[in-house]
PDB file of C-alpha atoms in Angstrom:
ATOM      1  CA  UNK A 134     -19.125  30.332  30.041  1.00 47.00           C
ATOM      2  CA  UNK A 135     -17.157  33.452  31.007  1.00 46.00           C
ATOM      3  CA  UNK A 136     -14.717  35.100  28.638  1.00 49.00           C
ATOM      4  CA  UNK A 137     -11.792  34.029  30.841  1.00 51.00           C
ATOM      5  CA  UNK A 138     -12.959  30.400  30.848  1.00 47.00           C
ATOM      6  CA  UNK A 139     -13.455  30.509  27.076  1.00 53.00           C
ATOM      7  CA  UNK A 140      -9.933  31.858  26.562  1.00 59.00           C
ATOM      8  CA  UNK A 141      -8.531  29.165  28.865  1.00 60.00           C
ATOM      9  CA  UNK A 142     -10.347  26.424  26.943  1.00 71.00           C
ATOM     10  CA  UNK A 143      -9.127  27.849  23.650  1.00 84.00           C
ATOM     11  CA  UNK A 144      -5.525  27.934  24.895  1.00 86.00           C
ATOM     12  CA  UNK A 145      -5.760  24.285  25.944  1.00 88.00           C
ATOM     13  CA  UNK A 146      -7.174  23.341  22.536  1.00 88.00           C
ATOM     14  CA  UNK A 147      -4.316  25.184  20.811  1.00 90.00           C
ATOM     15  CA  UNK A 148      -1.788  23.417  23.024  1.00 92.00           C
ATOM     16  CA  UNK A 149      -3.391  20.046  22.344  1.00 90.00           C
ATOM     17  CA  UNK A 150      -3.384  20.614  18.567  1.00 88.00           C
ATOM     18  CA  UNK A 151       0.239  21.736  18.512  1.00 91.00           C
ATOM     19  CA  UNK A 152       1.549  18.892  20.676  1.00 93.00           C
ATOM     20  CA  UNK A 153      -0.611  16.436  18.748  1.00 89.00           C
ATOM     21  CA  UNK A 154       1.004  17.638  15.507  1.00 89.00           C
ATOM     22  CA  UNK A 155       4.487  17.292  16.991  1.00 92.00           C
ATOM     23  CA  UNK A 156       3.690  13.679  17.912  1.00 92.00           C
ATOM     24  CA  UNK A 157       1.903  12.825  14.653  1.00 89.00           C
ATOM     25  CA  UNK A 158       4.730  14.167  12.494  1.00 88.00           C
ATOM     26  CA  UNK A 159       7.405  12.470  14.628  1.00 91.00           C
ATOM     27  CA  UNK A 160       8.956  15.744  15.727  1.00 93.00           C
ATOM     28  CA  UNK A 161       8.372  14.221  19.149  1.00 94.00           C
ATOM     29  CA  UNK A 162       9.581  10.682  18.582  1.00 93.00           C
ATOM     30  CA  UNK A 163       8.230   7.474  20.149  1.00 93.00           C
ATOM     31  CA  UNK A 164       9.852   6.990  23.555  1.00 93.00           C
ATOM     32  CA  UNK A 165      11.053  10.590  23.756  1.00 95.00           C
ATOM     33  CA  UNK A 166      10.829  12.285  27.140  1.00 94.00           C
ATOM     34  CA  UNK A 167       8.387  15.170  27.434  1.00 95.00           C
ATOM     35  CA  UNK A 168      10.004  18.336  28.781  1.00 93.00           C
ATOM     36  CA  UNK A 169       7.352  20.858  29.714  1.00 92.00           C
ATOM     37  CA  UNK A 170       9.634  23.902  29.415  1.00 93.00           C
ATOM     38  CA  UNK A 171      10.586  22.909  25.861  1.00 94.00           C
ATOM     39  CA  UNK A 172       6.942  22.639  24.862  1.00 95.00           C
ATOM     40  CA  UNK A 173       6.241  26.069  26.341  1.00 93.00           C
ATOM     41  CA  UNK A 174       9.073  27.471  24.235  1.00 93.00           C
ATOM     42  CA  UNK A 175       8.047  25.626  21.042  1.00 93.00           C
ATOM     43  CA  UNK A 176       4.365  26.513  21.235  1.00 90.00           C
ATOM     44  CA  UNK A 177       4.535  29.960  22.802  1.00 91.00           C
ATOM     45  CA  UNK A 178       1.770  28.941  25.200  1.00 91.00           C
ATOM     46  CA  UNK A 179       1.686  28.952  28.982  1.00 91.00           C
ATOM     47  CA  UNK A 180       2.384  26.090  31.352  1.00 92.00           C
ATOM     48  CA  UNK A 181      -1.259  25.628  32.394  1.00 93.00           C
ATOM     49  CA  UNK A 182      -2.665  24.879  28.897  1.00 93.00           C
ATOM     50  CA  UNK A 183       0.398  22.745  28.158  1.00 95.00           C
ATOM     51  CA  UNK A 184      -0.174  20.657  31.298  1.00 94.00           C
ATOM     52  CA  UNK A 185      -3.885  20.264  30.585  1.00 93.00           C
ATOM     53  CA  UNK A 186      -3.150  19.221  26.994  1.00 93.00           C
ATOM     54  CA  UNK A 187      -0.570  16.697  28.185  1.00 94.00           C
ATOM     55  CA  UNK A 188      -3.085  15.128  30.554  1.00 92.00           C
ATOM     56  CA  UNK A 189      -5.532  14.746  27.674  1.00 90.00           C
ATOM     57  CA  UNK A 190      -2.812  13.111  25.594  1.00 93.00           C
ATOM     58  CA  UNK A 191      -2.020  10.753  28.480  1.00 93.00           C
ATOM     59  CA  UNK A 192      -5.704   9.819  28.708  1.00 89.00           C
ATOM     60  CA  UNK A 193      -5.725   9.147  24.970  1.00 86.00           C
ATOM     61  CA  UNK A 194      -2.635   6.929  25.105  1.00 88.00           C
ATOM     62  CA  UNK A 195      -0.396   9.162  22.981  1.00 91.00           C
ATOM     63  CA  UNK A 196       1.759  10.003  25.993  1.00 94.00           C
ATOM     64  CA  UNK A 197       2.576   7.592  28.795  1.00 94.00           C
ATOM     65  CA  UNK A 198       3.370   8.382  32.417  1.00 90.00           C
ATOM     66  CA  UNK A 199       6.091   6.020  33.576  1.00 85.00           C
ATOM     67  CA  UNK A 200       7.281   5.534  37.173  1.00 84.00           C
ATOM     68  CA  UNK A 201      10.529   7.429  37.868  1.00 79.00           C
ATOM     69  CA  UNK A 202      10.779   8.362  34.158  1.00 79.00           C
ATOM     70  CA  UNK A 203       8.033  10.949  33.851  1.00 90.00           C
ATOM     71  CA  UNK A 204       6.080  11.556  30.659  1.00 95.00           C
ATOM     72  CA  UNK A 205       7.169   9.951  27.404  1.00 95.00           C
ATOM     73  CA  UNK A 206       5.694   9.701  23.929  1.00 95.00           C
ATOM     74  CA  UNK A 207       4.070   6.293  23.508  1.00 93.00           C
ATOM     75  CA  UNK A 208       5.654   3.752  21.189  1.00 92.00           C
ATOM     76  CA  UNK A 209       4.143   2.805  17.823  1.00 91.00           C
ATOM     77  CA  UNK A 210       2.668  -0.652  18.337  1.00 90.00           C
ATOM     78  CA  UNK A 211       2.430  -2.091  14.847  1.00 90.00           C
ATOM     79  CA  UNK A 212       0.850  -5.374  15.943  1.00 87.00           C
ATOM     80  CA  UNK A 213      -2.089  -3.549  17.567  1.00 93.00           C
ATOM     81  CA  UNK A 214      -2.717  -1.103  14.750  1.00 95.00           C
ATOM     82  CA  UNK A 215      -5.270  -3.185  12.855  1.00 95.00           C
ATOM     83  CA  UNK A 216      -7.351  -3.528  16.022  1.00 96.00           C
ATOM     84  CA  UNK A 217      -7.184   0.233  16.464  1.00 96.00           C
ATOM     85  CA  UNK A 218      -8.461   0.747  12.906  1.00 97.00           C
ATOM     86  CA  UNK A 219     -11.314  -1.716  13.432  1.00 97.00           C
ATOM     87  CA  UNK A 220     -12.367   0.261  16.501  1.00 97.00           C
ATOM     88  CA  UNK A 221     -11.962   3.589  14.742  1.00 98.00           C
ATOM     89  CA  UNK A 222     -14.137   2.355  11.851  1.00 98.00           C
ATOM     90  CA  UNK A 223     -17.259   2.169  14.023  1.00 98.00           C
ATOM     91  CA  UNK A 224     -16.717   5.635  15.472  1.00 98.00           C
ATOM     92  CA  UNK A 225     -16.002   7.145  12.054  1.00 98.00           C
ATOM     93  CA  UNK A 226     -19.284   5.744  10.747  1.00 98.00           C
ATOM     94  CA  UNK A 227     -21.158   7.600  13.498  1.00 98.00           C
ATOM     95  CA  UNK A 228     -19.232  10.802  12.821  1.00 98.00           C
ATOM     96  CA  UNK A 229     -19.702  10.641   9.032  1.00 98.00           C
ATOM     97  CA  UNK A 230     -23.439  10.014   9.331  1.00 98.00           C
ATOM     98  CA  UNK A 231     -23.794  12.808  11.875  1.00 98.00           C
ATOM     99  CA  UNK A 232     -21.907  15.307   9.727  1.00 98.00           C
ATOM    100  CA  UNK A 233     -23.955  14.425   6.651  1.00 98.00           C
ATOM    101  CA  UNK A 234     -27.084  15.146   8.661  1.00 98.00           C
ATOM    102  CA  UNK A 235     -26.079  18.126  10.793  1.00 98.00           C
ATOM    103  CA  UNK A 236     -23.292  20.051   9.013  1.00 98.00           C
ATOM    104  CA  UNK A 237     -24.004  23.687   8.216  1.00 98.00           C
ATOM    105  CA  UNK A 238     -23.591  24.961   4.644  1.00 98.00           C
ATOM    106  CA  UNK A 239     -20.298  26.596   5.641  1.00 98.00           C
ATOM    107  CA  UNK A 240     -19.030  23.344   7.173  1.00 98.00           C
ATOM    108  CA  UNK A 241     -19.970  21.336   4.077  1.00 98.00           C
ATOM    109  CA  UNK A 242     -18.084  23.857   1.950  1.00 98.00           C
ATOM    110  CA  UNK A 243     -15.041  23.740   4.229  1.00 98.00           C
ATOM    111  CA  UNK A 244     -14.952  19.931   4.229  1.00 98.00           C
ATOM    112  CA  UNK A 245     -14.922  19.903   0.415  1.00 98.00           C
ATOM    113  CA  UNK A 246     -12.215  22.587   0.394  1.00 98.00           C
ATOM    114  CA  UNK A 247      -9.936  20.534   2.656  1.00 98.00           C
ATOM    115  CA  UNK A 248     -10.619  17.325   0.696  1.00 98.00           C
ATOM    116  CA  UNK A 249      -9.667  19.115  -2.531  1.00 98.00           C
ATOM    117  CA  UNK A 250      -6.487  20.342  -0.816  1.00 98.00           C
ATOM    118  CA  UNK A 251      -5.659  16.724   0.087  1.00 97.00           C
ATOM    119  CA  UNK A 252      -6.093  15.672  -3.540  1.00 97.00           C
ATOM    120  CA  UNK A 253      -3.825  18.511  -4.717  1.00 97.00           C
ATOM    121  CA  UNK A 254      -1.189  17.671  -2.092  1.00 95.00           C
ATOM    122  CA  UNK A 255      -1.305  13.980  -3.049  1.00 94.00           C
ATOM    123  CA  UNK A 256      -0.830  14.859  -6.723  1.00 94.00           C
ATOM    124  CA  UNK A 257       2.183  16.968  -5.748  1.00 95.00           C
ATOM    125  CA  UNK A 258       3.578  14.294  -3.419  1.00 91.00           C
ATOM    126  CA  UNK A 259       3.581  16.804  -0.555  1.00 91.00           C
ATOM    127  CA  UNK A 260       2.913  14.742   2.573  1.00 87.00           C
ATOM    128  CA  UNK A 261       3.130  17.735   4.910  1.00 87.00           C
ATOM    129  CA  UNK A 262       0.432  19.676   3.025  1.00 93.00           C
ATOM    130  CA  UNK A 263      -1.586  16.465   2.803  1.00 92.00           C
ATOM    131  CA  UNK A 264      -1.466  15.896   6.558  1.00 89.00           C
ATOM    132  CA  UNK A 265      -2.319  19.534   7.326  1.00 90.00           C
ATOM    133  CA  UNK A 266      -5.390  19.387   5.086  1.00 95.00           C
ATOM    134  CA  UNK A 267      -6.304  16.044   6.672  1.00 93.00           C
ATOM    135  CA  UNK A 268      -6.129  17.573  10.153  1.00 90.00           C
ATOM    136  CA  UNK A 269      -8.242  20.574   9.098  1.00 94.00           C
ATOM    137  CA  UNK A 270     -10.850  18.295   7.508  1.00 97.00           C
ATOM    138  CA  UNK A 271     -11.024  16.263  10.721  1.00 96.00           C
ATOM    139  CA  UNK A 272     -11.599  19.397  12.798  1.00 94.00           C
ATOM    140  CA  UNK A 273     -14.558  20.517  10.675  1.00 98.00           C
ATOM    141  CA  UNK A 274     -15.971  16.991  10.446  1.00 98.00           C
ATOM    142  CA  UNK A 275     -15.750  16.562  14.217  1.00 97.00           C
ATOM    143  CA  UNK A 276     -17.457  19.893  14.871  1.00 97.00           C
ATOM    144  CA  UNK A 277     -20.179  19.170  12.311  1.00 98.00           C
ATOM    145  CA  UNK A 278     -21.189  15.712  13.545  1.00 98.00           C
ATOM    146  CA  UNK A 279     -22.547  16.985  16.891  1.00 97.00           C
ATOM    147  CA  UNK A 280     -21.377  13.829  18.647  1.00 98.00           C
ATOM    148  CA  UNK A 281     -18.773  14.874  21.237  1.00 96.00           C
ATOM    149  CA  UNK A 282     -18.628  11.363  22.703  1.00 97.00           C
ATOM    150  CA  UNK A 283     -17.565   9.770  19.407  1.00 97.00           C
ATOM    151  CA  UNK A 284     -15.136  12.616  18.734  1.00 96.00           C
ATOM    152  CA  UNK A 285     -13.534  12.312  22.182  1.00 92.00           C
ATOM    153  CA  UNK A 286     -13.049   8.581  21.661  1.00 94.00           C
ATOM    154  CA  UNK A 287     -11.746   8.762  18.099  1.00 96.00           C
ATOM    155  CA  UNK A 288      -9.365  11.756  18.434  1.00 91.00           C
ATOM    156  CA  UNK A 289      -6.334   9.839  19.805  1.00 90.00           C
ATOM    157  CA  UNK A 290      -6.897   7.058  17.253  1.00 93.00           C
ATOM    158  CA  UNK A 291      -6.753   9.601  14.439  1.00 93.00           C
ATOM    159  CA  UNK A 292      -3.393  10.859  15.699  1.00 90.00           C
ATOM    160  CA  UNK A 293      -2.088   7.295  16.057  1.00 91.00           C
ATOM    161  CA  UNK A 294      -3.028   6.629  12.430  1.00 93.00           C
ATOM    162  CA  UNK A 295      -1.476   9.900  11.261  1.00 90.00           C
ATOM    163  CA  UNK A 296       1.738   9.111  13.132  1.00 91.00           C
ATOM    164  CA  UNK A 297       1.774   5.568  11.721  1.00 92.00           C
ATOM    165  CA  UNK A 298       1.489   7.015   8.221  1.00 89.00           C
ATOM    166  CA  UNK A 299       4.397   9.402   8.839  1.00 86.00           C
ATOM    167  CA  UNK A 300       6.548   6.602  10.230  1.00 88.00           C
ATOM    168  CA  UNK A 301       5.940   4.273   7.272  1.00 89.00           C
ATOM    169  CA  UNK A 302       5.062   6.758   4.543  1.00 81.00           C
ATOM    170  CA  UNK A 303       7.244   4.942   2.005  1.00 69.00           C
ATOM    171  CA  UNK A 304       4.553   2.238   1.974  1.00 72.00           C
ATOM    172  CA  UNK A 305       1.670   4.699   1.705  1.00 73.00           C
ATOM    173  CA  UNK A 306      -0.563   5.683  -1.200  1.00 87.00           C
ATOM    174  CA  UNK A 307      -1.445   9.358  -0.877  1.00 90.00           C
ATOM    175  CA  UNK A 308      -3.612   9.330  -3.989  1.00 94.00           C
ATOM    176  CA  UNK A 309      -5.783   6.522  -2.659  1.00 94.00           C
ATOM    177  CA  UNK A 310      -6.079   8.182   0.739  1.00 94.00           C
ATOM    178  CA  UNK A 311      -7.071  11.488  -0.853  1.00 96.00           C
ATOM    179  CA  UNK A 312      -9.666   9.734  -3.024  1.00 96.00           C
ATOM    180  CA  UNK A 313     -11.265   8.150   0.046  1.00 97.00           C
ATOM    181  CA  UNK A 314     -11.367  11.477   1.875  1.00 98.00           C
ATOM    182  CA  UNK A 315     -13.004  13.017  -1.205  1.00 98.00           C
ATOM    183  CA  UNK A 316     -15.703  10.327  -1.145  1.00 98.00           C
ATOM    184  CA  UNK A 317     -16.364  11.094   2.517  1.00 98.00           C
ATOM    185  CA  UNK A 318     -16.442  14.833   1.866  1.00 98.00           C
ATOM    186  CA  UNK A 319     -18.823  14.512  -1.085  1.00 98.00           C
ATOM    187  CA  UNK A 320     -21.243  12.426   0.964  1.00 98.00           C
ATOM    188  CA  UNK A 321     -21.243  15.011   3.747  1.00 98.00           C
ATOM    189  CA  UNK A 322     -21.546  17.912   1.299  1.00 98.00           C
ATOM    190  CA  UNK A 323     -24.630  16.313  -0.296  1.00 97.00           C
ATOM    191  CA  UNK A 324     -26.169  15.397   3.043  1.00 98.00           C
ATOM    192  CA  UNK A 325     -26.104  11.732   2.044  1.00 98.00           C
ATOM    193  CA  UNK A 326     -25.367   9.663   5.161  1.00 98.00           C
ATOM    194  CA  UNK A 327     -24.984   6.377   3.271  1.00 98.00           C
ATOM    195  CA  UNK A 328     -22.464   7.875   0.863  1.00 98.00           C
ATOM    196  CA  UNK A 329     -20.583   9.555   3.703  1.00 98.00           C
ATOM    197  CA  UNK A 330     -20.358   6.279   5.630  1.00 98.00           C
ATOM    198  CA  UNK A 331     -19.219   4.518   2.450  1.00 98.00           C
ATOM    199  CA  UNK A 332     -16.430   7.083   2.127  1.00 98.00           C
ATOM    200  CA  UNK A 333     -15.496   6.573   5.770  1.00 98.00           C
ATOM    201  CA  UNK A 334     -15.400   2.788   5.336  1.00 98.00           C
ATOM    202  CA  UNK A 335     -13.296   3.182   2.185  1.00 97.00           C
ATOM    203  CA  UNK A 336     -10.802   5.249   4.177  1.00 97.00           C
ATOM    204  CA  UNK A 337     -10.592   2.616   6.922  1.00 97.00           C
ATOM    205  CA  UNK A 338     -10.111  -0.079   4.234  1.00 97.00           C
ATOM    206  CA  UNK A 339      -7.254   2.002   2.827  1.00 95.00           C
ATOM    207  CA  UNK A 340      -5.632   2.330   6.258  1.00 95.00           C
ATOM    208  CA  UNK A 341      -6.026  -1.401   6.904  1.00 95.00           C
ATOM    209  CA  UNK A 342      -4.390  -2.292   3.586  1.00 93.00           C
ATOM    210  CA  UNK A 343      -1.568   0.137   4.329  1.00 93.00           C
ATOM    211  CA  UNK A 344      -1.021  -1.419   7.778  1.00 94.00           C
ATOM    212  CA  UNK A 345      -0.972  -4.952   6.378  1.00 93.00           C
ATOM    213  CA  UNK A 346       1.607  -3.856   3.820  1.00 90.00           C
ATOM    214  CA  UNK A 347       3.809  -2.534   6.623  1.00 91.00           C
ATOM    215  CA  UNK A 348       3.384  -5.695   8.726  1.00 89.00           C
ATOM    216  CA  UNK A 349       4.167  -8.002   5.819  1.00 83.00           C
TER     217      UNK A 349
END
């Protein structure tokens, strides 16, 4: 890949991450219209990477293209969230097992670092620091697993779950979530696929319980 192509890909990834964060943290609210010029101003990135990132977000269901209304942030569909988590569970098992097997020493160290940051943020009740560490852990985990197909499929589900947590955080248990991420991280750090998958399943159980609490 040429240097220009690499820079273009990197710019699109930056745009995707920044818009994803705006959606996940409800700075772009469900149903809100997407204005390209505003995103260019907020991110400091060009129109081309912004457009490419938006198309990826449309494909992932986080943004919807509506006739005569343009692009809008998708609504939070509470009734469908448990089904989403059930689907995400299977993909996360593949990713956890892959990371436990393939992660480099530096990646294992980084995953533990971000999991520890989540625990510290949970203890402090700092949801913003918690979510940032969660996002960073996901990035390393996704790179380490060497399964781009699973990562491509799970990425929009991760953002949906993060956004759901922000929307209903008063029902959430940061300490429990951080504990589950620590289990996952420890399994990956030790190269133990079974332990990593157990941590992943524990996290999905935590998200399911949280969703049921919101629904009820």
